[in-house]
Every structure is written in C-alpha cells, then in structure tokens.
Amino acid sequence: MQIPKIGSATAWHVNRDLRAFHWCVAGIIARFPFYEADEEDRFQEVADELRRLLAALDATALADNGLWETLCDDVAMGNYANWEEE
C-alpha cells in the first residue's frame, strides 16, 4: 500500500504482496529505457505494454490511482524518456 504523506488518511494499492511487488519492480527495470525523448508516438504504446506486463505479474497491480497505474499514466505522458544529462 502507498500512503502519499505521513498522517494521510488516504492509502493506495500497490501489489497483493511483497513478492508481487518485487516481480513488478524487476519487470519495470528490465523494460527500461522505455523510449527516447523524440519518440512521442510511442508513449501510449509503451504505457499499454507496461500495463500488460504488470497485469501478468500481479492481477491487482493496476488498481485505480495505485502506484503502477500512476506510473503507466506518467509513461504515457512522456515523463520517462531515456535522456542523459549534459
């Protein structure tokens, strides 16, 4: 479960258990880099691919407003392009 800030009454689902969390983290890391900065046409495609991967690893991972669904939404917006600092 993810709690957005200390003392918050809100909590969001992450995974069904620690093992599933480990599988999801490993799957996401193995898939990175997701796309290059100039590949805007691939953002949604990659997000959908990640959703399929996460759902296969843990059927509960894509809970509404959960950690993984939020990550996939961010990927779809292009927030995780592979770039290097200059």
PDB file of C-alpha atoms in Angstrom:
ATOM      1  CA  MET A   1       0.000   0.000   0.000  1.00  0.00           C
ATOM      2  CA  GLN A   2       1.193   3.514  -0.774  1.00  0.00           C
ATOM      3  CA  ILE A   3       0.471   6.335   1.674  1.00  0.00           C
ATOM      4  CA  PRO A   4       1.082   9.679  -0.072  1.00  0.00           C
ATOM      5  CA  LYS A   5       2.217  11.568   3.033  1.00  0.00           C
ATOM      6  CA  ILE A   6       2.726  10.941   6.721  1.00  0.00           C
ATOM      7  CA  GLY A   7      -0.544  11.135   8.611  1.00  0.00           C
ATOM      8  CA  SER A   8      -2.636  10.868   5.468  1.00  0.00           C
ATOM      9  CA  ALA A   9      -5.949   9.078   5.675  1.00  0.00           C
ATOM     10  CA  THR A  10      -5.528   8.114   2.018  1.00  0.00           C
ATOM     11  CA  ALA A  11      -3.837   4.891   1.002  1.00  0.00           C
ATOM     12  CA  TRP A  12      -3.493   3.425  -2.489  1.00  0.00           C
ATOM     13  CA  HIS A  13      -2.929  -0.150  -3.516  1.00  0.00           C
ATOM     14  CA  VAL A  14       0.475  -1.212  -4.855  1.00  0.00           C
ATOM     15  CA  ASN A  15       0.619  -5.025  -5.000  1.00  0.00           C
ATOM     16  CA  ARG A  16      -1.017  -8.056  -3.420  1.00  0.00           C
ATOM     17  CA  ASP A  17       2.179  -8.937  -1.513  1.00  0.00           C
ATOM     18  CA  LEU A  18       5.908  -8.222  -1.314  1.00  0.00           C
ATOM     19  CA  ARG A  19       6.795 -10.944  -3.811  1.00  0.00           C
ATOM     20  CA  ALA A  20       4.462  -9.430  -6.423  1.00  0.00           C
ATOM     21  CA  PHE A  21       5.985  -6.015  -5.746  1.00  0.00           C
ATOM     22  CA  HIS A  22       9.446  -7.456  -6.356  1.00  0.00           C
ATOM     23  CA  TRP A  23       8.309  -9.024  -9.643  1.00  0.00           C
ATOM     24  CA  CYS A  24       6.762  -5.748 -10.813  1.00  0.00           C
ATOM     25  CA  VAL A  25       9.823  -3.682  -9.913  1.00  0.00           C
ATOM     26  CA  ALA A  26      12.101  -6.181 -11.680  1.00  0.00           C
ATOM     27  CA  GLY A  27       9.844  -6.194 -14.749  1.00  0.00           C
ATOM     28  CA  ILE A  28       9.783  -2.393 -14.971  1.00  0.00           C
ATOM     29  CA  ILE A  29      13.565  -2.141 -14.543  1.00  0.00           C
ATOM     30  CA  ALA A  30      14.148  -4.799 -17.198  1.00  0.00           C
ATOM     31  CA  ARG A  31      11.967  -2.836 -19.645  1.00  0.00           C
ATOM     32  CA  PHE A  32      13.781   0.485 -19.105  1.00  0.00           C
ATOM     33  CA  PRO A  33      14.634   2.596 -21.077  1.00  0.00           C
ATOM     34  CA  PHE A  34      11.046   2.886 -22.190  1.00  0.00           C
ATOM     35  CA  TYR A  35      11.598   5.184 -25.177  1.00  0.00           C
ATOM     36  CA  GLU A  36      13.754   8.014 -26.430  1.00  0.00           C
ATOM     37  CA  ALA A  37      12.815  11.652 -25.857  1.00  0.00           C
ATOM     38  CA  ASP A  38      11.882  12.171 -29.523  1.00  0.00           C
ATOM     39  CA  GLU A  39       9.537   9.157 -29.738  1.00  0.00           C
ATOM     40  CA  GLU A  40       6.285  10.852 -28.732  1.00  0.00           C
ATOM     41  CA  ASP A  41       4.363   8.499 -30.993  1.00  0.00           C
ATOM     42  CA  ARG A  42       5.412   5.550 -28.763  1.00  0.00           C
ATOM     43  CA  PHE A  43       4.473   6.934 -25.340  1.00  0.00           C
ATOM     44  CA  GLN A  44       0.972   5.388 -25.191  1.00  0.00           C
ATOM     45  CA  GLU A  45       2.137   2.148 -26.826  1.00  0.00           C
ATOM     46  CA  VAL A  46       4.826   1.683 -24.174  1.00  0.00           C
ATOM     47  CA  ALA A  47       2.403   2.534 -21.345  1.00  0.00           C
ATOM     48  CA  ASP A  48      -0.004  -0.122 -22.641  1.00  0.00           C
ATOM     49  CA  GLU A  49       2.854  -2.619 -22.869  1.00  0.00           C
ATOM     50  CA  LEU A  50       3.800  -1.889 -19.250  1.00  0.00           C
ATOM     51  CA  ARG A  51       0.181  -2.325 -18.148  1.00  0.00           C
ATOM     52  CA  ARG A  52       0.076  -5.756 -19.807  1.00  0.00           C
ATOM     53  CA  LEU A  53       3.365  -6.706 -18.140  1.00  0.00           C
ATOM     54  CA  LEU A  54       2.229  -5.567 -14.697  1.00  0.00           C
ATOM     55  CA  ALA A  55      -1.171  -7.262 -15.002  1.00  0.00           C
ATOM     56  CA  ALA A  56       0.555 -10.531 -15.933  1.00  0.00           C
ATOM     57  CA  LEU A  57       2.816 -10.274 -12.877  1.00  0.00           C
ATOM     58  CA  ASP A  58       0.084  -9.268 -10.417  1.00  0.00           C
ATOM     59  CA  ALA A  59      -3.580  -9.067 -11.357  1.00  0.00           C
ATOM     60  CA  THR A  60      -4.102  -6.444  -8.614  1.00  0.00           C
ATOM     61  CA  ALA A  61      -1.241  -4.142  -9.660  1.00  0.00           C
ATOM     62  CA  LEU A  62      -3.282  -1.787 -11.835  1.00  0.00           C
ATOM     63  CA  ALA A  63      -5.726  -0.671  -9.158  1.00  0.00           C
ATOM     64  CA  ASP A  64      -7.274   2.739  -9.775  1.00  0.00           C
ATOM     65  CA  ASN A  65      -4.953   5.514  -8.508  1.00  0.00           C
ATOM     66  CA  GLY A  66      -2.415   2.885  -7.468  1.00  0.00           C
ATOM     67  CA  LEU A  67       1.329   3.221  -7.789  1.00  0.00           C
ATOM     68  CA  TRP A  68       1.641   1.233 -11.013  1.00  0.00           C
ATOM     69  CA  GLU A  69      -1.332   2.770 -12.790  1.00  0.00           C
ATOM     70  CA  THR A  70       0.057   6.209 -11.963  1.00  0.00           C
ATOM     71  CA  LEU A  71       3.470   5.197 -13.308  1.00  0.00           C
ATOM     72  CA  CYS A  72       1.884   3.974 -16.543  1.00  0.00           C
ATOM     73  CA  ASP A  73      -0.058   7.232 -16.883  1.00  0.00           C
ATOM     74  CA  ASP A  74       3.205   9.144 -16.467  1.00  0.00           C
ATOM     75  CA  VAL A  75       4.904   6.952 -19.088  1.00  0.00           C
ATOM     76  CA  ALA A  76       2.011   7.705 -21.471  1.00  0.00           C
ATOM     77  CA  MET A  77       2.661  11.440 -20.959  1.00  0.00           C
ATOM     78  CA  GLY A  78       6.350  11.048 -21.815  1.00  0.00           C
ATOM     79  CA  ASN A  79       7.740  11.568 -18.322  1.00  0.00           C
ATOM     80  CA  TYR A  80      10.163   8.652 -18.523  1.00  0.00           C
ATOM     81  CA  ALA A  81      12.105   9.206 -21.720  1.00  0.00           C
ATOM     82  CA  ASN A  82      15.655   7.917 -21.873  1.00  0.00           C
ATOM     83  CA  TRP A  83      17.819  11.010 -21.693  1.00  0.00           C
ATOM     84  CA  GLU A  84      21.278  11.752 -20.463  1.00  0.00           C
ATOM     85  CA  GLU A  85      22.317  14.804 -18.500  1.00  0.00           C
ATOM     86  CA  GLU A  86      24.621  17.081 -20.438  1.00  0.00           C
TER      87      GLU A  86
END
